[in-house]
PDB file of N, CA and C and ligand atoms in Angstrom:
ATOM      1  N   MET N   1     -67.488 -21.985   7.650  1.00  0.00           N
ATOM      2  CA  MET N   1     -66.818 -23.022   8.435  1.00  0.00           C
ATOM      3  C   MET N   1     -66.780 -24.318   7.628  1.00  0.00           C
ATOM      4  N   ILE N   2     -65.733 -25.088   7.858  1.00  0.00           N
ATOM      5  CA  ILE N   2     -65.663 -26.403   7.228  1.00  0.00           C
ATOM      6  C   ILE N   2     -65.488 -27.444   8.318  1.00  0.00           C
ATOM      7  N   THR N   3     -65.939 -28.616   8.064  1.00  0.00           N
ATOM      8  CA  THR N   3     -65.751 -29.730   8.990  1.00  0.00           C
ATOM      9  C   THR N   3     -64.578 -30.554   8.497  1.00  0.00           C
ATOM     10  N   ILE N   4     -63.574 -30.710   9.343  1.00  0.00           N
ATOM     11  CA  ILE N   4     -62.374 -31.462   8.970  1.00  0.00           C
ATOM     12  C   ILE N   4     -62.356 -32.754   9.764  1.00  0.00           C
ATOM     13  N   ASN N   5     -62.269 -33.869   9.066  1.00  0.00           N
ATOM     14  CA  ASN N   5     -62.204 -35.164   9.718  1.00  0.00           C
ATOM     15  C   ASN N   5     -60.855 -35.799   9.392  1.00  0.00           C
ATOM     16  N   MET N   6     -59.903 -35.664  10.276  1.00  0.00           N
ATOM     17  CA  MET N   6     -58.576 -36.250  10.050  1.00  0.00           C
ATOM     18  C   MET N   6     -57.952 -36.636  11.371  1.00  0.00           C
ATOM     19  N   GLU N   7     -57.017 -37.555  11.320  1.00  0.00           N
ATOM     20  CA  GLU N   7     -56.290 -37.963  12.525  1.00  0.00           C
ATOM     21  C   GLU N   7     -55.045 -37.091  12.651  1.00  0.00           C
ATOM     22  N   ILE N   8     -54.861 -36.499  13.825  1.00  0.00           N
ATOM     23  CA  ILE N   8     -53.639 -35.744  14.090  1.00  0.00           C
ATOM     24  C   ILE N   8     -53.125 -36.141  15.473  1.00  0.00           C
ATOM     25  N   PRO N   9     -51.823 -35.910  15.741  1.00  0.00           N
ATOM     26  CA  PRO N   9     -51.282 -36.287  17.036  1.00  0.00           C
ATOM     27  C   PRO N   9     -51.933 -35.486  18.164  1.00  0.00           C
ATOM     28  N   GLU N  10     -52.171 -36.135  19.284  1.00  0.00           N
ATOM     29  CA  GLU N  10     -52.739 -35.463  20.459  1.00  0.00           C
ATOM     30  C   GLU N  10     -51.615 -34.820  21.269  1.00  0.00           C
ATOM     31  N   VAL N  11     -51.881 -33.644  21.822  1.00  0.00           N
ATOM     32  CA  VAL N  11     -50.973 -33.061  22.808  1.00  0.00           C
ATOM     33  C   VAL N  11     -51.359 -33.712  24.133  1.00  0.00           C
ATOM     34  N   SER N  12     -50.601 -34.724  24.541  1.00  0.00           N
ATOM     35  CA  SER N  12     -51.023 -35.542  25.682  1.00  0.00           C
ATOM     36  C   SER N  12     -50.824 -34.819  27.017  1.00  0.00           C
ATOM     37  N   ALA N  13     -49.893 -33.868  27.072  1.00  0.00           N
ATOM     38  CA  ALA N  13     -49.686 -33.097  28.292  1.00  0.00           C
ATOM     39  C   ALA N  13     -48.844 -31.869  27.977  1.00  0.00           C
ATOM     40  N   CYS N  14     -49.032 -30.820  28.741  1.00  0.00           N
ATOM     41  CA  CYS N  14     -48.207 -29.630  28.595  1.00  0.00           C
ATOM     42  C   CYS N  14     -47.940 -29.008  29.957  1.00  0.00           C
ATOM     43  N   GLU N  15     -46.656 -28.739  30.203  1.00  0.00           N
ATOM     44  CA  GLU N  15     -46.235 -28.173  31.495  1.00  0.00           C
ATOM     45  C   GLU N  15     -46.325 -26.659  31.529  1.00  0.00           C
ATOM     46  N   GLU N  16     -46.554 -26.006  30.392  1.00  0.00           N
ATOM     47  CA  GLU N  16     -46.464 -24.558  30.303  1.00  0.00           C
ATOM     48  C   GLU N  16     -47.738 -23.891  30.853  1.00  0.00           C
ATOM     49  N   SER N  17     -47.795 -23.792  32.162  1.00  0.00           N
ATOM     50  CA  SER N  17     -49.029 -23.313  32.819  1.00  0.00           C
ATOM     51  C   SER N  17     -49.296 -21.826  32.593  1.00  0.00           C
ATOM     52  N   ARG N  18     -48.345 -21.078  32.093  1.00  0.00           N
ATOM     53  CA  ARG N  18     -48.565 -19.653  31.826  1.00  0.00           C
ATOM     54  C   ARG N  18     -49.391 -19.429  30.566  1.00  0.00           C
ATOM     55  N   CYS N  19     -49.507 -20.464  29.752  1.00  0.00           N
ATOM     56  CA  CYS N  19     -50.137 -20.304  28.444  1.00  0.00           C
ATOM     57  C   CYS N  19     -51.657 -20.163  28.549  1.00  0.00           C
ATOM     58  N   ALA N  20     -52.226 -19.343  27.695  1.00  0.00           N
ATOM     59  CA  ALA N  20     -53.671 -19.118  27.687  1.00  0.00           C
ATOM     60  C   ALA N  20     -54.446 -20.401  27.432  1.00  0.00           C
ATOM     61  N   TYR N  21     -53.866 -21.324  26.673  1.00  0.00           N
ATOM     62  CA  TYR N  21     -54.584 -22.551  26.324  1.00  0.00           C
ATOM     63  C   TYR N  21     -54.427 -23.643  27.360  1.00  0.00           C
ATOM     64  N   ASN N  22     -53.549 -23.387  28.373  1.00  0.00           N
ATOM     65  CA  ASN N  22     -53.242 -24.436  29.339  1.00  0.00           C
ATOM     66  C   ASN N  22     -54.172 -24.383  30.547  1.00  0.00           C
ATOM     67  N   VAL N  23     -54.818 -25.514  30.834  1.00  0.00           N
ATOM     68  CA  VAL N  23     -55.604 -25.675  32.058  1.00  0.00           C
ATOM     69  C   VAL N  23     -55.257 -27.048  32.628  1.00  0.00           C
ATOM     70  N   ASP N  24     -54.798 -27.091  33.848  1.00  0.00           N
ATOM     71  CA  ASP N  24     -54.455 -28.355  34.514  1.00  0.00           C
ATOM     72  C   ASP N  24     -53.491 -29.212  33.694  1.00  0.00           C
ATOM     73  N   GLN N  25     -52.434 -28.612  33.185  1.00  0.00           N
ATOM     74  CA  GLN N  25     -51.387 -29.327  32.450  1.00  0.00           C
ATOM     75  C   GLN N  25     -51.910 -29.949  31.154  1.00  0.00           C
ATOM     76  N   SER N  26     -53.012 -29.445  30.644  1.00  0.00           N
ATOM     77  CA  SER N  26     -53.538 -29.889  29.355  1.00  0.00           C
ATOM     78  C   SER N  26     -53.697 -28.702  28.432  1.00  0.00           C
ATOM     79  N   CYS N  27     -53.512 -28.944  27.136  1.00  0.00           N
ATOM     80  CA  CYS N  27     -53.665 -27.894  26.143  1.00  0.00           C
ATOM     81  C   CYS N  27     -55.056 -27.981  25.530  1.00  0.00           C
ATOM     82  N   HIS N  28     -55.725 -26.839  25.472  1.00  0.00           N
ATOM     83  CA  HIS N  28     -57.098 -26.826  24.965  1.00  0.00           C
ATOM     84  C   HIS N  28     -57.250 -25.971  23.717  1.00  0.00           C
ATOM     85  N   ALA N  29     -56.127 -25.739  23.023  1.00  0.00           N
ATOM     86  CA  ALA N  29     -56.222 -25.093  21.722  1.00  0.00           C
ATOM     87  C   ALA N  29     -56.843 -26.088  20.736  1.00  0.00           C
ATOM     88  N   ARG N  30     -57.387 -25.618  19.600  1.00  0.00           N
ATOM     89  CA  ARG N  30     -57.876 -26.569  18.588  1.00  0.00           C
ATOM     90  C   ARG N  30     -56.700 -27.402  18.084  1.00  0.00           C
ATOM     91  N   ALA N  31     -55.627 -26.698  17.726  1.00  0.00           N
ATOM     92  CA  ALA N  31     -54.408 -27.359  17.260  1.00  0.00           C
ATOM     93  C   ALA N  31     -53.243 -26.409  17.498  1.00  0.00           C
ATOM     94  N   ILE N  32     -52.064 -26.986  17.713  1.00  0.00           N
ATOM     95  CA  ILE N  32     -50.882 -26.155  17.911  1.00  0.00           C
ATOM     96  C   ILE N  32     -49.961 -26.278  16.712  1.00  0.00           C
ATOM     97  N   THR N  33     -49.099 -25.292  16.586  1.00  0.00           N
ATOM     98  CA  THR N  33     -48.008 -25.342  15.613  1.00  0.00           C
ATOM     99  C   THR N  33     -46.711 -25.462  16.393  1.00  0.00           C
ATOM    100  N   VAL N  34     -45.853 -26.346  15.925  1.00  0.00           N
ATOM    101  CA  VAL N  34     -44.584 -26.585  16.623  1.00  0.00           C
ATOM    102  C   VAL N  34     -43.423 -26.095  15.774  1.00  0.00           C
ATOM    103  N   GLY N  35     -42.470 -25.398  16.422  1.00  0.00           N
ATOM    104  CA  GLY N  35     -41.176 -25.165  15.816  1.00  0.00           C
ATOM    105  C   GLY N  35     -40.977 -23.892  15.025  1.00  0.00           C
ATOM    106  N   ASP N  36     -39.691 -23.663  14.798  1.00  0.00           N
ATOM    107  CA  ASP N  36     -39.266 -22.518  13.982  1.00  0.00           C
ATOM    108  C   ASP N  36     -38.351 -22.992  12.860  1.00  0.00           C
ATOM    109  N   GLY N  37     -38.498 -24.258  12.489  1.00  0.00           N
ATOM    110  CA  GLY N  37     -37.663 -24.840  11.441  1.00  0.00           C
ATOM    111  C   GLY N  37     -36.524 -25.643  12.030  1.00  0.00           C
ATOM    112  N   VAL N  38     -36.084 -25.266  13.236  1.00  0.00           N
ATOM    113  CA  VAL N  38     -34.965 -25.966  13.886  1.00  0.00           C
ATOM    114  C   VAL N  38     -35.351 -26.429  15.285  1.00  0.00           C
ATOM    115  N   ASN N  39     -35.811 -25.492  16.108  1.00  0.00           N
ATOM    116  CA  ASN N  39     -36.125 -25.794  17.512  1.00  0.00           C
ATOM    117  C   ASN N  39     -37.593 -26.182  17.676  1.00  0.00           C
ATOM    118  N   PRO N  40     -37.875 -27.320  18.316  1.00  0.00           N
ATOM    119  CA  PRO N  40     -39.264 -27.792  18.449  1.00  0.00           C
ATOM    120  C   PRO N  40     -40.024 -27.129  19.594  1.00  0.00           C
ATOM    121  N   MET N  41     -40.071 -25.794  19.546  1.00  0.00           N
ATOM    122  CA  MET N  41     -40.794 -25.061  20.588  1.00  0.00           C
ATOM    123  C   MET N  41     -42.263 -24.940  20.174  1.00  0.00           C
ATOM    124  N   CYS N  42     -43.154 -24.802  21.155  1.00  0.00           N
ATOM    125  CA  CYS N  42     -44.562 -24.584  20.829  1.00  0.00           C
ATOM    126  C   CYS N  42     -44.723 -23.162  20.294  1.00  0.00           C
ATOM    127  N   ASP N  43     -45.176 -23.066  19.087  1.00  0.00           N
ATOM    128  CA  ASP N  43     -45.311 -21.772  18.413  1.00  0.00           C
ATOM    129  C   ASP N  43     -46.676 -21.156  18.687  1.00  0.00           C
ATOM    130  N   THR N  44     -47.542 -21.896  19.377  1.00  0.00           N
ATOM    131  CA  THR N  44     -48.886 -21.392  19.671  1.00  0.00           C
ATOM    132  C   THR N  44     -48.956 -20.747  21.046  1.00  0.00           C
ATOM    133  N   PHE N  45     -47.950 -20.975  21.830  1.00  0.00           N
ATOM    134  CA  PHE N  45     -47.896 -20.439  23.191  1.00  0.00           C
ATOM    135  C   PHE N  45     -48.068 -18.928  23.236  1.00  0.00           C
ATOM    136  N   PHE N  46     -48.895 -18.446  24.161  1.00  0.00           N
ATOM    137  CA  PHE N  46     -48.837 -17.057  24.553  1.00  0.00           C
ATOM    138  C   PHE N  46     -49.267 -16.954  26.006  1.00  0.00           C
ATOM    139  N   SER N  47     -48.520 -16.141  26.727  1.00  0.00           N
ATOM    140  CA  SER N  47     -48.739 -16.007  28.161  1.00  0.00           C
ATOM    141  C   SER N  47     -49.967 -15.137  28.415  1.00  0.00           C
ATOM    142  N   SER N  48     -50.816 -15.573  29.317  1.00  0.00           N
ATOM    143  CA  SER N  48     -52.027 -14.808  29.604  1.00  0.00           C
ATOM    144  C   SER N  48     -52.542 -15.147  30.998  1.00  0.00           C
ATOM    145  N   ALA N  49     -53.134 -14.122  31.657  1.00  0.00           N
ATOM    146  CA  ALA N  49     -53.760 -14.365  32.968  1.00  0.00           C
ATOM    147  C   ALA N  49     -55.107 -15.052  32.778  1.00  0.00           C
ATOM    148  N   THR N  50     -55.669 -14.900  31.576  1.00  0.00           N
ATOM    149  CA  THR N  50     -56.940 -15.545  31.248  1.00  0.00           C
ATOM    150  C   THR N  50     -56.657 -16.865  30.537  1.00  0.00           C
ATOM    151  N   HIS N  51     -57.345 -17.916  30.929  1.00  0.00           N
ATOM    152  CA  HIS N  51     -57.108 -19.227  30.326  1.00  0.00           C
ATOM    153  C   HIS N  51     -58.364 -19.728  29.628  1.00  0.00           C
ATOM    154  N   ALA N  52     -58.143 -20.707  28.764  1.00  0.00           N
ATOM    155  CA  ALA N  52     -59.235 -21.260  27.958  1.00  0.00           C
ATOM    156  C   ALA N  52     -60.388 -21.723  28.851  1.00  0.00           C
ATOM    157  N   HIS N  53     -61.610 -21.494  28.346  1.00  0.00           N
ATOM    158  CA  HIS N  53     -62.799 -21.957  29.069  1.00  0.00           C
ATOM    159  C   HIS N  53     -63.245 -23.316  28.553  1.00  0.00           C
ATOM    160  N   ASN N  54     -63.017 -23.537  27.252  1.00  0.00           N
ATOM    161  CA  ASN N  54     -63.461 -24.795  26.657  1.00  0.00           C
ATOM    162  C   ASN N  54     -62.424 -25.882  26.951  1.00  0.00           C
ATOM    163  N   THR N  55     -62.625 -26.561  28.073  1.00  0.00           N
ATOM    164  CA  THR N  55     -61.647 -27.594  28.466  1.00  0.00           C
ATOM    165  C   THR N  55     -62.111 -28.989  28.064  1.00  0.00           C
ATOM    166  N   ARG N  56     -63.209 -29.074  27.291  1.00  0.00           N
ATOM    167  CA  ARG N  56     -63.652 -30.395  26.834  1.00  0.00           C
ATOM    168  C   ARG N  56     -62.741 -30.900  25.712  1.00  0.00           C
ATOM    169  N   ARG N  57     -62.143 -29.950  25.002  1.00  0.00           N
ATOM    170  CA  ARG N  57     -61.317 -30.294  23.848  1.00  0.00           C
ATOM    171  C   ARG N  57     -59.843 -30.392  24.240  1.00  0.00           C
ATOM    172  N   ILE N  58     -59.164 -31.404  23.725  1.00  0.00           N
ATOM    173  CA  ILE N  58     -57.725 -31.538  23.898  1.00  0.00           C
ATOM    174  C   ILE N  58     -57.069 -31.217  22.561  1.00  0.00           C
ATOM    175  N   ALA N  59     -55.999 -30.462  22.598  1.00  0.00           N
ATOM    176  CA  ALA N  59     -55.354 -30.001  21.369  1.00  0.00           C
ATOM    177  C   ALA N  59     -54.695 -31.129  20.594  1.00  0.00           C
ATOM    178  N   GLY N  60     -54.596 -30.890  19.300  1.00  0.00           N
ATOM    179  CA  GLY N  60     -53.812 -31.752  18.419  1.00  0.00           C
ATOM    180  C   GLY N  60     -52.666 -30.926  17.845  1.00  0.00           C
ATOM    181  N   VAL N  61     -51.790 -31.593  17.109  1.00  0.00           N
ATOM    182  CA  VAL N  61     -50.701 -30.884  16.435  1.00  0.00           C
ATOM    183  C   VAL N  61     -51.133 -30.642  14.998  1.00  0.00           C
ATOM    184  N   GLY N  62     -51.367 -29.374  14.679  1.00  0.00           N
ATOM    185  CA  GLY N  62     -51.832 -29.042  13.344  1.00  0.00           C
ATOM    186  C   GLY N  62     -50.708 -28.969  12.329  1.00  0.00           C
ATOM    187  N   ALA N  63     -49.540 -28.472  12.783  1.00  0.00           N
ATOM    188  CA  ALA N  63     -48.413 -28.336  11.860  1.00  0.00           C
ATOM    189  C   ALA N  63     -47.113 -28.356  12.651  1.00  0.00           C
ATOM    190  N   CYS N  64     -46.073 -28.835  12.038  1.00  0.00           N
ATOM    191  CA  CYS N  64     -44.758 -28.798  12.659  1.00  0.00           C
ATOM    192  C   CYS N  64     -43.715 -28.362  11.637  1.00  0.00           C
ATOM    193  N   LYS N  65     -42.951 -27.346  12.000  1.00  0.00           N
ATOM    194  CA  LYS N  65     -41.973 -26.758  11.078  1.00  0.00           C
ATOM    195  C   LYS N  65     -40.585 -27.354  11.261  1.00  0.00           C
ATOM    196  N   VAL N  66     -40.462 -28.389  12.100  1.00  0.00           N
ATOM    197  CA  VAL N  66     -39.152 -28.971  12.376  1.00  0.00           C
ATOM    198  C   VAL N  66     -38.927 -30.197  11.493  1.00  0.00           C
ATOM    199  N   GLY N  67     -38.521 -29.921  10.266  1.00  0.00           N
ATOM    200  CA  GLY N  67     -38.342 -30.975   9.271  1.00  0.00           C
ATOM    201  C   GLY N  67     -37.373 -32.073   9.674  1.00  0.00           C
ATOM    202  N   PRO N  68     -36.293 -31.769  10.416  1.00  0.00           N
ATOM    203  CA  PRO N  68     -35.309 -32.805  10.781  1.00  0.00           C
ATOM    204  C   PRO N  68     -35.824 -33.864  11.749  1.00  0.00           C
ATOM    205  N   CYS N  69     -37.019 -33.676  12.342  1.00  0.00           N
ATOM    206  CA  CYS N  69     -37.540 -34.656  13.302  1.00  0.00           C
ATOM    207  C   CYS N  69     -37.942 -35.942  12.583  1.00  0.00           C
ATOM    208  N   LYS N  70     -37.679 -37.085  13.203  1.00  0.00           N
ATOM    209  CA  LYS N  70     -37.993 -38.368  12.551  1.00  0.00           C
ATOM    210  C   LYS N  70     -39.485 -38.586  12.396  1.00  0.00           C
ATOM    211  N   TYR N  71     -40.312 -37.840  13.138  1.00  0.00           N
ATOM    212  CA  TYR N  71     -41.765 -37.980  13.018  1.00  0.00           C
ATOM    213  C   TYR N  71     -42.346 -37.012  12.001  1.00  0.00           C
ATOM    214  N   ASN N  72     -41.466 -36.142  11.445  1.00  0.00           N
ATOM    215  CA  ASN N  72     -41.971 -35.110  10.559  1.00  0.00           C
ATOM    216  C   ASN N  72     -42.047 -35.597   9.116  1.00  0.00           C
ATOM    217  N   ASP N  73     -43.203 -35.418   8.499  1.00  0.00           N
ATOM    218  CA  ASP N  73     -43.378 -35.755   7.083  1.00  0.00           C
ATOM    219  C   ASP N  73     -44.115 -34.601   6.421  1.00  0.00           C
ATOM    220  N   ASP N  74     -43.437 -33.905   5.512  1.00  0.00           N
ATOM    221  CA  ASP N  74     -44.084 -32.824   4.779  1.00  0.00           C
ATOM    222  C   ASP N  74     -44.586 -31.747   5.735  1.00  0.00           C
ATOM    223  N   PHE N  75     -43.809 -31.499   6.800  1.00  0.00           N
ATOM    224  CA  PHE N  75     -44.124 -30.505   7.817  1.00  0.00           C
ATOM    225  C   PHE N  75     -45.415 -30.808   8.568  1.00  0.00           C
ATOM    226  N   GLU N  76     -45.687 -32.091   8.723  1.00  0.00           N
ATOM    227  CA  GLU N  76     -46.773 -32.564   9.576  1.00  0.00           C
ATOM    228  C   GLU N  76     -46.218 -33.643  10.490  1.00  0.00           C
ATOM    229  N   CYS N  77     -46.727 -33.695  11.706  1.00  0.00           N
ATOM    230  CA  CYS N  77     -46.243 -34.659  12.688  1.00  0.00           C
ATOM    231  C   CYS N  77     -46.983 -35.985  12.541  1.00  0.00           C
ATOM    232  N   LEU N  78     -46.243 -37.071  12.500  1.00  0.00           N
ATOM    233  CA  LEU N  78     -46.848 -38.406  12.388  1.00  0.00           C
ATOM    234  C   LEU N  78     -46.759 -39.190  13.690  1.00  0.00           C
ATOM    235  N   ALA N  79     -46.301 -38.543  14.773  1.00  0.00           N
ATOM    236  CA  ALA N  79     -46.266 -39.235  16.059  1.00  0.00           C
ATOM    237  C   ALA N  79     -47.702 -39.469  16.538  1.00  0.00           C
ATOM    238  N   ASP N  80     -47.916 -40.467  17.393  1.00  0.00           N
ATOM    239  CA  ASP N  80     -49.258 -40.725  17.920  1.00  0.00           C
ATOM    240  C   ASP N  80     -49.696 -39.594  18.829  1.00  0.00           C
ATOM    241  N   HIS N  81     -48.769 -39.088  19.637  1.00  0.00           N
ATOM    242  CA  HIS N  81     -49.034 -37.969  20.552  1.00  0.00           C
ATOM    243  C   HIS N  81     -47.713 -37.280  20.850  1.00  0.00           C
ATOM    244  N   VAL N  82     -47.818 -36.045  21.339  1.00  0.00           N
ATOM    245  CA  VAL N  82     -46.617 -35.320  21.740  1.00  0.00           C
ATOM    246  C   VAL N  82     -46.787 -34.818  23.164  1.00  0.00           C
ATOM    247  N   ARG N  83     -45.666 -34.630  23.831  1.00  0.00           N
ATOM    248  CA  ARG N  83     -45.647 -34.115  25.204  1.00  0.00           C
ATOM    249  C   ARG N  83     -44.860 -32.811  25.209  1.00  0.00           C
ATOM    250  N   ILE N  84     -45.432 -31.780  25.773  1.00  0.00           N
ATOM    251  CA  ILE N  84     -44.782 -30.473  25.828  1.00  0.00           C
ATOM    252  C   ILE N  84     -44.288 -30.234  27.254  1.00  0.00           C
ATOM    253  N   GLU N  85     -42.992 -29.960  27.390  1.00  0.00           N
ATOM    254  CA  GLU N  85     -42.422 -29.654  28.695  1.00  0.00           C
ATOM    255  C   GLU N  85     -41.674 -28.327  28.604  1.00  0.00           C
ATOM    256  N   THR N  86     -41.157 -27.866  29.728  1.00  0.00           N
ATOM    257  CA  THR N  86     -40.438 -26.573  29.753  1.00  0.00           C
ATOM    258  C   THR N  86     -39.042 -26.744  30.334  1.00  0.00           C
ATOM    259  N   PRO N  87     -38.186 -27.544  29.700  1.00  0.00           N
ATOM    260  CA  PRO N  87     -36.870 -27.829  30.272  1.00  0.00           C
ATOM    261  C   PRO N  87     -36.006 -26.587  30.499  1.00  0.00           C
ATOM    262  N   ASN N  88     -36.131 -25.592  29.640  1.00  0.00           N
ATOM    263  CA  ASN N  88     -35.341 -24.359  29.792  1.00  0.00           C
ATOM    264  C   ASN N  88     -36.241 -23.150  29.943  1.00  0.00           C
ATOM    265  N   GLY N  89     -37.429 -23.393  30.531  1.00  0.00           N
ATOM    266  CA  GLY N  89     -38.340 -22.280  30.759  1.00  0.00           C
ATOM    267  C   GLY N  89     -39.238 -21.952  29.581  1.00  0.00           C
ATOM    268  N   ALA N  90     -39.120 -22.692  28.481  1.00  0.00           N
ATOM    269  CA  ALA N  90     -39.968 -22.448  27.305  1.00  0.00           C
ATOM    270  C   ALA N  90     -40.608 -23.754  26.856  1.00  0.00           C
ATOM    271  N   ALA N  91     -41.807 -23.648  26.300  1.00  0.00           N
ATOM    272  CA  ALA N  91     -42.588 -24.827  25.915  1.00  0.00           C
ATOM    273  C   ALA N  91     -41.948 -25.543  24.733  1.00  0.00           C
ATOM    274  N   ARG N  92     -41.531 -26.773  24.962  1.00  0.00           N
ATOM    275  CA  ARG N  92     -40.765 -27.544  23.967  1.00  0.00           C
ATOM    276  C   ARG N  92     -41.396 -28.904  23.738  1.00  0.00           C
ATOM    277  N   CYS N  93     -41.470 -29.329  22.487  1.00  0.00           N
ATOM    278  CA  CYS N  93     -41.968 -30.670  22.173  1.00  0.00           C
ATOM    279  C   CYS N  93     -40.897 -31.695  22.572  1.00  0.00           C
ATOM    280  N   MET N  94     -41.222 -32.537  23.537  1.00  0.00           N
ATOM    281  CA  MET N  94     -40.265 -33.541  24.023  1.00  0.00           C
ATOM    282  C   MET N  94     -40.341 -34.817  23.211  1.00  0.00           C
ATOM    283  N   THR N  95     -41.258 -34.882  22.267  1.00  0.00           N
ATOM    284  CA  THR N  95     -41.355 -36.047  21.388  1.00  0.00           C
ATOM    285  C   THR N  95     -40.370 -35.935  20.232  1.00  0.00           C
ATOM    286  N   PHE N  96     -39.850 -34.766  20.026  1.00  0.00           N
ATOM    287  CA  PHE N  96     -38.867 -34.526  18.962  1.00  0.00           C
ATOM    288  C   PHE N  96     -37.720 -35.517  19.046  1.00  0.00           C
ATOM    289  N   ALA N  97     -37.352 -36.077  17.913  1.00  0.00           N
ATOM    290  CA  ALA N  97     -36.196 -36.988  17.837  1.00  0.00           C
ATOM    291  C   ALA N  97     -35.558 -36.781  16.475  1.00  0.00           C
ATOM    292  N   ALA N  98     -34.271 -36.434  16.478  1.00  0.00           N
ATOM    293  CA  ALA N  98     -33.569 -36.162  15.219  1.00  0.00           C
ATOM    294  C   ALA N  98     -33.441 -37.425  14.384  1.00  0.00           C
TER     295      ALA N  98
HETATM  296  S1  LIG A   1     -48.950 -26.985  23.955  1.00  0.00           S
HETATM  297 FE1  LIG A   1     -48.400 -24.875  23.441  1.00  0.00          FE
HETATM  298  S2  LIG A   1     -50.370 -23.847  23.082  1.00  0.00           S
HETATM  299 FE2  LIG A   1     -50.806 -25.712  24.201  1.00  0.00          FE
HETATM  300  S3  LIG A   1     -50.836 -25.118  26.352  1.00  0.00           S
HETATM  301 FE3  LIG A   1     -48.785 -25.825  25.879  1.00  0.00          FE
HETATM  302  S4  LIG A   1     -47.637 -23.995  25.361  1.00  0.00           S
HETATM  303 FE4  LIG A   1     -49.837 -23.499  25.207  1.00  0.00          FE
END
């Protein structure tokens, strides 16, 4: 194991309640990956009846593959925080801005 000390954007809220990492509209993954190069969808999402137990931790954005976003630098997000919503039924980064 390594200890990583770095600042990354916080996932301030997530509407995708079907996700294993989602508890009470919060993401409890260590970090999420966003996008498929074009669409800023949450790439860490997976649907599960079982949800995270460790709710002390709030997720950060570990990587983002959406290079065209104004917050994207070298495939990393430089926004202070991101908000994940489900406008079309899928978990999408709403902080994305072309
Ligand atoms: S941000 Fe992604 S990984 Fe986290 S709860 Fe939402 S859909 Fe799941």
